Coordinates of C-alpha atoms and ligand atoms in Angstrom, one line a residue:
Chain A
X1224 CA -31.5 -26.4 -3.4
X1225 CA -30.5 -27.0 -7.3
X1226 CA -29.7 -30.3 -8.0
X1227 CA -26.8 -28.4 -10.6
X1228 CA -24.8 -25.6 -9.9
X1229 CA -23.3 -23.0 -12.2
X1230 CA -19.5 -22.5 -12.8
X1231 CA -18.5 -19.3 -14.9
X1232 CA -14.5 -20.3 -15.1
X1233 CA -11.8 -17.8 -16.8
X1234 CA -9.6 -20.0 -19.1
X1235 CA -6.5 -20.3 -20.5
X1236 CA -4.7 -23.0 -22.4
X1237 CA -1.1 -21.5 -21.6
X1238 CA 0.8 -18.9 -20.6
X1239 CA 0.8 -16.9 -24.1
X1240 CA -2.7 -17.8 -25.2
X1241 CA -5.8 -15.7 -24.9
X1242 CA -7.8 -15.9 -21.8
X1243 CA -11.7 -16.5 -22.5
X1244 CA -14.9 -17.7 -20.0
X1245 CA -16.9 -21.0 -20.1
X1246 CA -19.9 -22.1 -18.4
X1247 CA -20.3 -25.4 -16.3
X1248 CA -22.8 -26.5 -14.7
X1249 CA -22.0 -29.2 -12.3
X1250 CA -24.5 -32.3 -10.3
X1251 CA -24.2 -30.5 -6.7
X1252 CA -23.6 -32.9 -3.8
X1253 CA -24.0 -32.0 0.2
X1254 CA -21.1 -29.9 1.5
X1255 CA -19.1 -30.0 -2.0
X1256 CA -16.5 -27.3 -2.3
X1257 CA -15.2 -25.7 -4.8
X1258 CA -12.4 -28.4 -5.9
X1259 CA -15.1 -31.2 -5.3
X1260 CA -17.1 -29.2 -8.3
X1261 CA -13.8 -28.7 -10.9
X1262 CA -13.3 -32.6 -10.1
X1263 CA -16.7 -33.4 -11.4
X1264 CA -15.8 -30.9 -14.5
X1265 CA -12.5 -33.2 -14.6
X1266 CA -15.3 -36.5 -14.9
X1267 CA -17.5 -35.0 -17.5
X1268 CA -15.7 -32.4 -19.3
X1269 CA -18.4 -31.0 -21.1
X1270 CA -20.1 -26.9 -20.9
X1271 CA -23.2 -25.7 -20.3
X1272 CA -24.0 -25.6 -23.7
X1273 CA -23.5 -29.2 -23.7
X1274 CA -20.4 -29.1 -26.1
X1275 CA -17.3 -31.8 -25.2
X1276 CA -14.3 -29.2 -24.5
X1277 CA -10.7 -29.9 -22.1
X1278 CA -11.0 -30.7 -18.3
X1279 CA -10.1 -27.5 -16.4
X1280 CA -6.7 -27.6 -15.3
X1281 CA -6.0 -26.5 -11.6
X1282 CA -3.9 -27.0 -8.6
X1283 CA -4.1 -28.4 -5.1
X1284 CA -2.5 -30.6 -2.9
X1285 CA -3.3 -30.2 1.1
X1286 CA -6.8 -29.7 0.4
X1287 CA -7.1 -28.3 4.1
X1288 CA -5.8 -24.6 3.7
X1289 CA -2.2 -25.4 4.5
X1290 CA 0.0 -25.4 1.0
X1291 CA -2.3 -22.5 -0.4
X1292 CA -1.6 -24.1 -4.1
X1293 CA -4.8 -24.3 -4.8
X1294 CA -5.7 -20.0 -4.5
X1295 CA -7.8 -18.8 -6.8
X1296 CA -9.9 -15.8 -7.5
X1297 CA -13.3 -17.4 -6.6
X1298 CA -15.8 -14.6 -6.9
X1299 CA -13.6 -11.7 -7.1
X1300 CA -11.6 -12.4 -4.2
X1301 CA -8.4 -14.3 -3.9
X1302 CA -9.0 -17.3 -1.6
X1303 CA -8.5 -21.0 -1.2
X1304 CA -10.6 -23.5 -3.8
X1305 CA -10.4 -26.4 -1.3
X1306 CA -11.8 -24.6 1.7
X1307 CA -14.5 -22.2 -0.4
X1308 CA -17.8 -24.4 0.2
X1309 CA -20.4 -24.4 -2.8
X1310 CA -23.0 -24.0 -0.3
X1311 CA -21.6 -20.5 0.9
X1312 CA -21.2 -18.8 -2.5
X1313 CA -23.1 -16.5 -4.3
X1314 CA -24.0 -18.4 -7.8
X1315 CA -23.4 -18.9 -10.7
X1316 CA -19.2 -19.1 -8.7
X1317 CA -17.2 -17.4 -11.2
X1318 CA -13.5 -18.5 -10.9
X1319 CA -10.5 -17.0 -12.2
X1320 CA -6.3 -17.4 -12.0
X1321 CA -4.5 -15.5 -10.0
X1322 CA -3.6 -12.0 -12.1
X1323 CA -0.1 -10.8 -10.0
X1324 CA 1.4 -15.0 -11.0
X1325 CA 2.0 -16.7 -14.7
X1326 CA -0.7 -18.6 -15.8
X1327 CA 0.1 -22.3 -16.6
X1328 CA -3.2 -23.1 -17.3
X1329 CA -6.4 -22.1 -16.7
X1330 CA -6.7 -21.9 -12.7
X1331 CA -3.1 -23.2 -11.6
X1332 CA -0.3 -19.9 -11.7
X1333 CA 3.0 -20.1 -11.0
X1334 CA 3.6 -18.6 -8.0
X1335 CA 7.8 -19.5 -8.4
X1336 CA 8.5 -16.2 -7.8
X1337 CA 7.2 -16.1 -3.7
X1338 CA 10.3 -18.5 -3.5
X1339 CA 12.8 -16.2 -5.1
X1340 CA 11.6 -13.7 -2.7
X1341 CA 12.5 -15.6 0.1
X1342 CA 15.8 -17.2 -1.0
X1343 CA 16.9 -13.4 -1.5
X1344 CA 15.9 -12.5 2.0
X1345 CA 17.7 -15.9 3.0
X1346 CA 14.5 -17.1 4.8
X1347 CA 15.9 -20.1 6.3
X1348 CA 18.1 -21.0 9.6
X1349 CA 21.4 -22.1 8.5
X1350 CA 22.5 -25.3 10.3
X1351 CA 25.5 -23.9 12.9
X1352 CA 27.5 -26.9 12.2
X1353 CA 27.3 -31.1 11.9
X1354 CA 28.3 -31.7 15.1
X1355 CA 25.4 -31.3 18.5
X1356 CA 25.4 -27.9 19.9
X1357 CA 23.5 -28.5 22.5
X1358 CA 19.8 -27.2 23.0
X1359 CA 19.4 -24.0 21.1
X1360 CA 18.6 -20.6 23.3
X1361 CA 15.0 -20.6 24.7
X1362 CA 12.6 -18.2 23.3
X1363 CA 10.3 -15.9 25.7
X1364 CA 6.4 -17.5 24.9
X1365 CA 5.5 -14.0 23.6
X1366 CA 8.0 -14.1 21.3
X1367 CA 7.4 -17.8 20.8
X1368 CA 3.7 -17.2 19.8
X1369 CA 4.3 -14.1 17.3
X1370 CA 6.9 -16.3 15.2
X1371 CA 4.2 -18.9 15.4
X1372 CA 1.8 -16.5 14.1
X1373 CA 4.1 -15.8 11.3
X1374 CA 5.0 -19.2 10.5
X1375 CA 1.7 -20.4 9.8
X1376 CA 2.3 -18.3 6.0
X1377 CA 1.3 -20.6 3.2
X1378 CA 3.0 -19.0 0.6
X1379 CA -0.5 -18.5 -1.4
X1380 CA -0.1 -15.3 -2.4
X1381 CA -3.6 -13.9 -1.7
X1382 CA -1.5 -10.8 0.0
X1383 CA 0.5 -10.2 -3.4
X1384 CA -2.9 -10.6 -5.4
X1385 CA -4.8 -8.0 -3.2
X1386 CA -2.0 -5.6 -2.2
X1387 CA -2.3 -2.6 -5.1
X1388 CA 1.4 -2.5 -5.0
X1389 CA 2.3 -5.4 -6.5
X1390 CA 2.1 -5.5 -9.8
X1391 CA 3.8 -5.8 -13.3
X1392 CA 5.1 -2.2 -13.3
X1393 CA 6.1 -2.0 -9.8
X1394 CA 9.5 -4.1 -8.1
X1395 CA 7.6 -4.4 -4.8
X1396 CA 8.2 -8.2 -3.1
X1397 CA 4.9 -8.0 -1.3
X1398 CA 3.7 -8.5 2.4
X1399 CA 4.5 -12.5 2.4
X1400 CA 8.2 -11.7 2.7
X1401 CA 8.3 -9.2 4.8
X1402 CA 6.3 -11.2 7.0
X1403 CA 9.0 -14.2 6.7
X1404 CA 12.0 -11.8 6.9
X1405 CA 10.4 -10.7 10.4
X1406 CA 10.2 -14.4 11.5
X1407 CA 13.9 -15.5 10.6
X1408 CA 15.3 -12.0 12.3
X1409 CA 13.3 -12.8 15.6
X1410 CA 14.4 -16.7 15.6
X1411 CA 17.7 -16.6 18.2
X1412 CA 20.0 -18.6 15.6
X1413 CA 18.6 -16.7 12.8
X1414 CA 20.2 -13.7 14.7
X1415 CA 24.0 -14.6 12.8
X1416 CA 22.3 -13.4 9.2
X1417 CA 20.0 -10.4 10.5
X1418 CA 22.2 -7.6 8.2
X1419 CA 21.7 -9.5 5.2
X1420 CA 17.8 -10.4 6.0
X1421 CA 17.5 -6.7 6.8
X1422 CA 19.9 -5.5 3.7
X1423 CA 17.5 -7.4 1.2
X1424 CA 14.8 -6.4 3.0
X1425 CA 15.1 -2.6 2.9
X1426 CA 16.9 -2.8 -1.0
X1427 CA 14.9 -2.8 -3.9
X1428 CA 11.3 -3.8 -3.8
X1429 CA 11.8 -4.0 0.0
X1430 CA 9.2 -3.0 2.7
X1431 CA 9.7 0.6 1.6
X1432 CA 7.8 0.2 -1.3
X1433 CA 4.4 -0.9 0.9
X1434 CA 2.0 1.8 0.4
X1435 CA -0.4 1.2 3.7
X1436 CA -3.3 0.4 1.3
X1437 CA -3.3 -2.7 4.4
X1438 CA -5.4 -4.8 1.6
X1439 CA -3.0 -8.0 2.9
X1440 CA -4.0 -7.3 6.6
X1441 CA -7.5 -8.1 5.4
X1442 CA -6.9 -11.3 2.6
X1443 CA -4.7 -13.4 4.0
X1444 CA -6.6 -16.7 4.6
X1445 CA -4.0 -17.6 7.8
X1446 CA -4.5 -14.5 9.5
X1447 CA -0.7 -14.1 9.8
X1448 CA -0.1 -10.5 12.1
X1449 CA 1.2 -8.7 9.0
X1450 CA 0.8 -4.9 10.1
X1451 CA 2.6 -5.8 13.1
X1452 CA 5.7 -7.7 10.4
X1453 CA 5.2 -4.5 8.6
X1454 CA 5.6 -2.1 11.5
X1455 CA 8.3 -3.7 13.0
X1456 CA 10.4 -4.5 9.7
X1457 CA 10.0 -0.6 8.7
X1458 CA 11.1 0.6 12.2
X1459 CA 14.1 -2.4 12.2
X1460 CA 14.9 -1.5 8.7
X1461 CA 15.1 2.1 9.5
X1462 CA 17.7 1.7 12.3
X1463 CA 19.6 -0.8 10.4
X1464 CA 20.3 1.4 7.4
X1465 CA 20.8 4.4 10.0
X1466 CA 23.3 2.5 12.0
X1467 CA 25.1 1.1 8.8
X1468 CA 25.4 4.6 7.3
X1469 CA 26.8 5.5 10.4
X1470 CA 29.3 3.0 11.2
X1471 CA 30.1 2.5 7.2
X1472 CA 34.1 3.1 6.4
Chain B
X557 CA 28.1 4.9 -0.9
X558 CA 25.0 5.2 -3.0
X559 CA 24.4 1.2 -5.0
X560 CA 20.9 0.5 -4.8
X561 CA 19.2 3.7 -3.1
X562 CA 15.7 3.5 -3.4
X563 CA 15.5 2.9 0.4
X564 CA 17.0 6.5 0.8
X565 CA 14.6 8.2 -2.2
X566 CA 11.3 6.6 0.0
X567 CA 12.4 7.6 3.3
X568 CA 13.3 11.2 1.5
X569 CA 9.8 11.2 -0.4
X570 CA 8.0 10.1 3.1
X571 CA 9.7 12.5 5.1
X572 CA 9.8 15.5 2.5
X573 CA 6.2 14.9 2.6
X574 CA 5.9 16.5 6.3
X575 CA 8.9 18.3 6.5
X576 CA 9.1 21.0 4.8
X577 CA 6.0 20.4 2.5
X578 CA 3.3 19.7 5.2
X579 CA 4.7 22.2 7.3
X580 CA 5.0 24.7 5.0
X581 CA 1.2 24.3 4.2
X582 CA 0.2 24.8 7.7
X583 CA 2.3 28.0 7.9
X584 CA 0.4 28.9 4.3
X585 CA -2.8 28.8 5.9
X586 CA -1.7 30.4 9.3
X587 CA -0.3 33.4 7.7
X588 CA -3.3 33.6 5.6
X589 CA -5.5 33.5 8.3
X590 CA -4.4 36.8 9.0
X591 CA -7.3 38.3 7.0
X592 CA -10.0 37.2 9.8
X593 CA -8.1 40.7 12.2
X594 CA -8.4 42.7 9.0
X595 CA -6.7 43.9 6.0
X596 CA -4.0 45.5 7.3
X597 CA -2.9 42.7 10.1
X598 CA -2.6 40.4 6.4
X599 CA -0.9 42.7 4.7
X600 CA 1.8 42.7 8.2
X601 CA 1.7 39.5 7.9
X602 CA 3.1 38.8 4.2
X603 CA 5.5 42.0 4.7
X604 CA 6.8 39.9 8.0
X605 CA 7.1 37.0 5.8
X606 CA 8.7 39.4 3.0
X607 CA 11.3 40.7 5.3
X608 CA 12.7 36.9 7.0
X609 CA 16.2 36.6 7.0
X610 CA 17.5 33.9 4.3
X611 CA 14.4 34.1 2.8
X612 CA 15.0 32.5 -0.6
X613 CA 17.1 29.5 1.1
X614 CA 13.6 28.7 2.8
X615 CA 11.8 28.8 -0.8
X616 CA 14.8 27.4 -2.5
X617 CA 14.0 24.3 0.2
X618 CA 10.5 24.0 -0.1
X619 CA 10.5 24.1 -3.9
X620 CA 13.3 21.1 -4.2
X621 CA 11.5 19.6 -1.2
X622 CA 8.5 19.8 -3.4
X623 CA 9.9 18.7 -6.7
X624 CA 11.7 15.9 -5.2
X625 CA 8.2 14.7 -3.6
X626 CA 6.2 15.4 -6.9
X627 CA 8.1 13.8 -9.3
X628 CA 8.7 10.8 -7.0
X629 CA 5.5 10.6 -6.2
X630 CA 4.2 10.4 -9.4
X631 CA 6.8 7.5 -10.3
X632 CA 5.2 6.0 -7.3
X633 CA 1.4 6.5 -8.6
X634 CA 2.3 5.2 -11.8
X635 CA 3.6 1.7 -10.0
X636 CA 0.5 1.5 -8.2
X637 CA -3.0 -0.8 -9.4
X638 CA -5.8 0.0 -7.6
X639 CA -8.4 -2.2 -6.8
X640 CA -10.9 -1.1 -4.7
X641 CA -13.3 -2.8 -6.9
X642 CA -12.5 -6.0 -5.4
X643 CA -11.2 -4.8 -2.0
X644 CA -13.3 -2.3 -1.0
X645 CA -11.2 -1.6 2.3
X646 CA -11.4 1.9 3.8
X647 CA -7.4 2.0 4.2
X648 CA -7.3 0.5 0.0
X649 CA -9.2 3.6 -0.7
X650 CA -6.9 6.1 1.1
X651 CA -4.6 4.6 -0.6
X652 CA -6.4 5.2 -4.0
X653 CA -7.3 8.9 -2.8
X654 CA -3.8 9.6 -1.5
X655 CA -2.8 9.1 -5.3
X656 CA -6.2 10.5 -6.9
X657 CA -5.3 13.9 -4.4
X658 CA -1.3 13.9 -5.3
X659 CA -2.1 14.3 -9.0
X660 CA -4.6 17.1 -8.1
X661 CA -2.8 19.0 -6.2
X662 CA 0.3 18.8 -9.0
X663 CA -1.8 20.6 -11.7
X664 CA -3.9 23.1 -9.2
X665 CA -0.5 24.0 -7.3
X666 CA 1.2 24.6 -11.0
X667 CA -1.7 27.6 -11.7
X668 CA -1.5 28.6 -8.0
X669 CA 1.7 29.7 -7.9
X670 CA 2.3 30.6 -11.1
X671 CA -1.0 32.8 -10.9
X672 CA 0.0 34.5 -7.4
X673 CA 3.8 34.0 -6.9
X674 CA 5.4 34.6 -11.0
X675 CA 3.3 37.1 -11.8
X676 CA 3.2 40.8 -11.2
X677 CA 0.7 40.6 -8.8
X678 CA 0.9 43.2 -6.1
X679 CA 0.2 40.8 -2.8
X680 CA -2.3 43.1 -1.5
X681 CA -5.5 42.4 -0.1
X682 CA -7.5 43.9 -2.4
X683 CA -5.7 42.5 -5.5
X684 CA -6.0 39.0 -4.3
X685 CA -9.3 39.3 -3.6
X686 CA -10.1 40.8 -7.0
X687 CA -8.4 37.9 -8.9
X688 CA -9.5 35.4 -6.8
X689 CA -13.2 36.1 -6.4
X690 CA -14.7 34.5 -9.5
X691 CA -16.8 31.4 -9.3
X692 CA -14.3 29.5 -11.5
X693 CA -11.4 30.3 -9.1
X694 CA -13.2 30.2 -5.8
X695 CA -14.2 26.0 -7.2
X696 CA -10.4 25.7 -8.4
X697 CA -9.5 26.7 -4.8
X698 CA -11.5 25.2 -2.8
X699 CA -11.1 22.0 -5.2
X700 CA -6.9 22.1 -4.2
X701 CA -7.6 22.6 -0.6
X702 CA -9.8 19.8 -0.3
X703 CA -7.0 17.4 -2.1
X704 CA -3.7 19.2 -0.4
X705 CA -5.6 18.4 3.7
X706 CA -6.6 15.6 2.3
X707 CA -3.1 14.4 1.3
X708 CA -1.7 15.9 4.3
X709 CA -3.7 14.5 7.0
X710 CA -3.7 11.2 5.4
X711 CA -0.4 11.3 4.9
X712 CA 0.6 12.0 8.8
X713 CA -1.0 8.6 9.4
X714 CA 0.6 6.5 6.6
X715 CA 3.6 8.5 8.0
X716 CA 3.6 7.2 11.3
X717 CA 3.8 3.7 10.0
X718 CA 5.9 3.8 7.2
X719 CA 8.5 5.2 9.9
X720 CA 7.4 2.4 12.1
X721 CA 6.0 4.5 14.7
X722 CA 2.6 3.2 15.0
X723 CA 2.7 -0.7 14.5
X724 CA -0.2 -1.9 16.0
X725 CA -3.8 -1.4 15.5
X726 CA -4.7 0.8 18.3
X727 CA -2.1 3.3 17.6
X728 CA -2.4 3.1 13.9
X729 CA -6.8 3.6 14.5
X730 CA -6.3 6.5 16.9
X731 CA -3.7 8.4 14.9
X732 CA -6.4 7.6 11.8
X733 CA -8.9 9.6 13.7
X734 CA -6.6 11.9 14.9
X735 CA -5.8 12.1 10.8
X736 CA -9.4 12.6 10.4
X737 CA -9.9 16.0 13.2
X738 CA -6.8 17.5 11.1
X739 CA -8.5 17.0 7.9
X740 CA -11.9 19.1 9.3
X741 CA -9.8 21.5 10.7
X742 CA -7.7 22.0 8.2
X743 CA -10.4 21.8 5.6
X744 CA -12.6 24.9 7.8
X745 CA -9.5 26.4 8.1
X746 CA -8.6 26.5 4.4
X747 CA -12.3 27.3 3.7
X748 CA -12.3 30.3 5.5
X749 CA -9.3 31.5 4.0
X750 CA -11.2 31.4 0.6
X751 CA -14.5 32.7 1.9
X752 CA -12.5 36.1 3.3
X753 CA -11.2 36.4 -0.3
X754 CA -14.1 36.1 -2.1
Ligands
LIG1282 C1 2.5 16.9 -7.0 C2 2.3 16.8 -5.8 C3 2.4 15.5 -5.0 C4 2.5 14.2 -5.4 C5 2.6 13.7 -6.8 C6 2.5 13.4 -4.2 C7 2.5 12.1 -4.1 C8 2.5 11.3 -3.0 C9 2.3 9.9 -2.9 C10 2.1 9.0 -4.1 C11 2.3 9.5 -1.6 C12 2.2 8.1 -1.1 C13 3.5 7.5 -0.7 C14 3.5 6.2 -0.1 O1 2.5 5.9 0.7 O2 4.4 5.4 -0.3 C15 2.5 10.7 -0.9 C16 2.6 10.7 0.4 C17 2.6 11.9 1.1 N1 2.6 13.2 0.7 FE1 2.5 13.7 -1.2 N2 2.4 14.3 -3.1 C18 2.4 15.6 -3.6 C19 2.3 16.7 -2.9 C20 2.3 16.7 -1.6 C21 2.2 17.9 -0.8 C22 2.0 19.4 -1.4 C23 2.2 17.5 0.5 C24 2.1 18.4 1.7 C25 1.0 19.0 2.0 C26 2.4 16.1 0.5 C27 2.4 15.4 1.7 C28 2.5 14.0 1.7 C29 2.6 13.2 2.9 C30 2.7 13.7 4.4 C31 2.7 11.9 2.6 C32 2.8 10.7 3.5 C33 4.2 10.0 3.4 C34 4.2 8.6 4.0 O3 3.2 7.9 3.8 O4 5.2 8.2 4.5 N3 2.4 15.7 -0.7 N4 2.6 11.8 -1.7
LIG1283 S1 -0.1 -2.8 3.5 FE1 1.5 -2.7 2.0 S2 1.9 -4.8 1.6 FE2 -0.1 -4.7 2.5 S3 -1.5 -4.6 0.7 FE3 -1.0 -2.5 1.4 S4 0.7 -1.9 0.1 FE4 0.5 -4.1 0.0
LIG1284 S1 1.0 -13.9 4.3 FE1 -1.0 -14.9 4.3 S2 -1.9 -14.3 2.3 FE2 0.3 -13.9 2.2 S3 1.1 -15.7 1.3 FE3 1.2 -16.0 3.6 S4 -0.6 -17.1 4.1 FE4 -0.9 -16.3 2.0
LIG1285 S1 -5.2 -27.6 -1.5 FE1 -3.8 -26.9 0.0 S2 -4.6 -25.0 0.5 FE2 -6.1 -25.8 -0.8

C-alpha cells in the first residue's frame, strides 16, 4: 500500500466565488476514512505541489452516519465522508460539494432548505396539551417498523442530490419529505394535521412532481423504504384531493 | 376553486398520457393493421373510421388531449437534469429516454400529420404507399414508432405508480416487464405497418 494517498478536492472560498480543483496528497494510516484524510489536510495545509494554501473547509459532526452533515460527492456519488473508508476507494478520491445545496465553503453546503421543506409539510407531532393524557394509542408492529424505517432519515440530502428532478429550474421538494410527510400521517396523534401534511404535500413541488427516475431508491445511505413513501403518498394524495374536491363548499 | 393547481395539471398530463393519447395510438395501429387482409379491408377500415358518429369531437379530444400533454410535457423536460452519468440506474435512464422519446415524437408527429392528415392526400392505399415508400420516410417512420411505443409502454409503468397503483417492488418489476412485452409488440406491430407500406 502507498504510504501517501491522493486527494483531487473541488474548492470554493464562498458561496459567490469560482469553484477550482487542488491536489493533496495525504500520509495514509490503517483504516483512515475520508474525514480522517481532510483532518490531516487541516494539520499540514499544503498541495501536492508542495505550495502552503487554506485548510479545506468541511462539515461533520456524528461521524457514524447519523446527522448526514458531513455528505459529499466522493467520487461522483453523493455519500457520507465519515463512513467512506480510504481503503475502499478508487484513487486519487476526488471530492466535491454537494451541487442541488449553497456552497459555504469548499465541501460543507447548506442544506437549510431540507428544513423548510419539512416545516411546510409540518413534519412534527404537536404536543396535545400540558397536562398527561395518558398513554398514547398503540401502534400495530408493522406499522411500528415502517415508521421506524422512515425515521431513520438523516436529512443528508443524497436523494435531492441524485434525484434528476431536483434542481435549480425545477420547484420539486425531493424524496426526503415525502418520506417524512408519510411518517407523521401514519403516527396516531399525527392523525389531527393529516389535511395539511397532505395539502402541502400534493401543492407545489409536491410528490407530483417525482418523475420515477427512482435514483433516491438507490442513494440513500439509510436505506429508508422510499418507493413504498412514494407509492403510498401519491395514492393518499390522490384520494385526499379527490375527496376535498368533492366535499369542497 | 383553482389557487395553486399544479397537482390537477400532473394528474391531467399523467392521465392524458393513456387516455385518450395512448389509446388512441393503439387504435392507430389497429386500424392500420388492416392492410395485412388487403387493400380493400384498409380502405373499409379508414371509410368506417370516416363515417363514426361525432367524429370531429373525438379529434377535437385527442388533439387538446395531445396539446395539453405536449406542451406540459415539455415544461416538464425542461425542469428535468439528467444524470445518468453518475447514476447509471436502469429506471434514471427511462427516465432520461421517456424525455429524449417525448421531444421525438413532438417534431416527427408535427410532419406526420401534417404530411397525411392537412394535406390533400387522398387516404388510399396506393397514395400512402407511394408517399410513404422512400428510404427517408420509411427511417422517419420507423424512427417515431420506435420513440411513440417507447413512450407509451414506459409510460403505463411510470403510470401505475404515479397513480399509486403499484407501490412496491414486485408489482412495480412485473408491470416493468409487462411494459417491456408491450413495447415488442407494439414495436412489431408498428413495424409491420411500415413494411406493408413500403
Ligand atoms: C410532444 C409529445 C410529448 C411530450 C413532450 C411528452 C412528454 C412526456 C413526459 C415528459 C412524460 C413524463 C412525465 C412524468 O413522469 O412526470 C410523459 C409521460 C407520459 N407520456 Fe408523454 N409526451 C408526449 C407525447 C406522448 C404521446 C403521443 C403519448 C401516447 C402515446 C404519451 C404518453 C405518455 C404516458 C403514458 C406517460 C406516463 C404518464 C405518467 O408517468 O404518469 N406521450 N410524457
Ligand atoms: S423517484 Fe422521484 S424522488 Fe426519487 S429520484 Fe426519482 S424523481 Fe426523484
Ligand atoms: S431519505 Fe435517505 S438519502 Fe434522503 S435525506 Fe433521508 S437519509 Fe438521506
Ligand atoms: S459526520 Fe454525521 S454522518 Fe458523517
Amino acid at each position: 500500500m502507498a504510504d501517501t494517498i491522493r486527494l483531487k478536492i473541488k474548492r470554493q472560498e464562498n458561496a459567490e466565488s469560482q469553484p477550482y480543483w487542488e491536489e493533496f496528497d495525504v500520509p495514509y494510516q490503517k483504516n483512515m476514512n475520508v474525514i480522517s484524510a481532510l483532518m490531516e489536510i487541516q494539520l499540514n495545509p499544503v498541495n501536492a505541489k508542495g505550495q502552503k494554501t487554506t485548510p479545506v473547509v468541511w462539515d461533520c459532526s456524528c461521524l457514524e452516519e447519523v446527522c448526514g452533515a458531513c455528505t459529499m460527492i466522493i467520487n461522483k456519488k453523493a455519500r457520507q465522508a465519515c463512513s467512506a473508508l480510504v481503503d475502499q476507494l478508487d484513487k486519487p478520491i476526488v471530492l466535491e460539494p454537494l451541487t442541488k445545496f449553497p456552497v459555504v465553503c469548499d465541501l460543507m453546503v447548506d442544506r437549510q432548505i431540507m428544513f423548510e421543506y419539512l416545516k411546510k409539510v409540518k413534519a412534527w407531532i404537536d404536543v396535545d396539551g400540558y397536562y398527561f393524557a395518558g398513554p398514547g394509542p398503540r401502534v400495530p408492529e408493522k406499522v411500528r417498523r415502517f415508521a421506524y424505517d422512515l425515521s431513520r432519515c438523516m436529512t443528508c440530502g443524497c436523494c435531492m442530490e441524485a434525484c434528476p428532478n431536483v434542481n435549480d429550474k425545477s420547484t420539486f421538494m425531493g424524496p426526503a419529505v415525502i418520506a417524512q410527510t408519510r411518517l407523521f400521517t401514519l403516527h396516531p396523534t399525527g392523525e389531527a394535521n393529516k389535511e395539511e401534511r397532505l395539502d402541502a404535500i400534493s401543492g407545489k413541488g409536491g410528490v407530483a412532481e417525482c418523475g420515477n427516475a427512482q435514483n433516491c431508491i438507490q442513494v440513500c445511505p439509510k436505506g429508508l423504504p422510499l418507493r413504498r413513501a412514494i407509492g403510498e403518498m401519491n395514492r393518499l394524495t390522490f384520494s385526499h384531493s379527490l375527496k376535498k374536491w368533492l366535499k369542497a363548499e | 376553486m383553482l389557487g395553486d393547481n399544479s397537482y390537477v395539471l400532473r394528474k391531467l398530463h399523467s392521465l392524458t398520457g393513456i387516455i385518450p393519447l395512448g389509446l388512441f395510438i393503439m387504435e392507430h395501429f389497429f386500424i392500420n393493421s388492416f392492410l395485412l387482409q388487403g387493400e380493400e379491408e384498409f380502405e373499409g377500415a379508414v371509410n368506417f373510421l370516416h363515417r363514426i358518429p361525432y367524429l370531429w369531437v373525438l379529434e377535437l379530444l385527442i388533439a387538446a388531449a395531445f396539446v395539453f400533454h405536449a406542451g406540459y410535457g415539455l415544461y416538464i423536460v425542461f425542469t428535468g437534469k439528467s444524470n445518468v452519468g453518475r447514476y447509471g440506474y436502469v429506471r434514471n435512464w427511462l427516465f432520461l429516454f421517456q424525455r429524449i422519446t417525448a421531444v421525438v415524437i413532438l417534431v416527427f408527429l408535427i410532419v406526420h400529420v401534417y404530411t397525411l392528415r392537412f394535406s390533400d392526400l387522398e387516404i388510399t392505399y396506393a397514395a400512402l404507399s407511394q408517399a410513404l415508400s422512400s428510404g427517408f420516410m420509411v427511417a422517419i417512420l420507423t424512427l417515431g414508432v420506435l420513440a411513440t411505443v417507447f413512450h407509451l409502454a414506459n409510460g403505463i409503468s411510470t403510470f401505475l405508480i404515479s397513480w399509486g397503483i403499484t407501490i412496491g417492488l414486485r408489482a412495480q418489476r412485473f408491470f416493468g416487464y409487462a411494459s417491456l412485452f408491450v413495447f415488442f409488440v407494439l414495436l412489431l406491430v408498428g413495424i409491420n405497418i411500415i413494411r406493408l407500406f413500403g
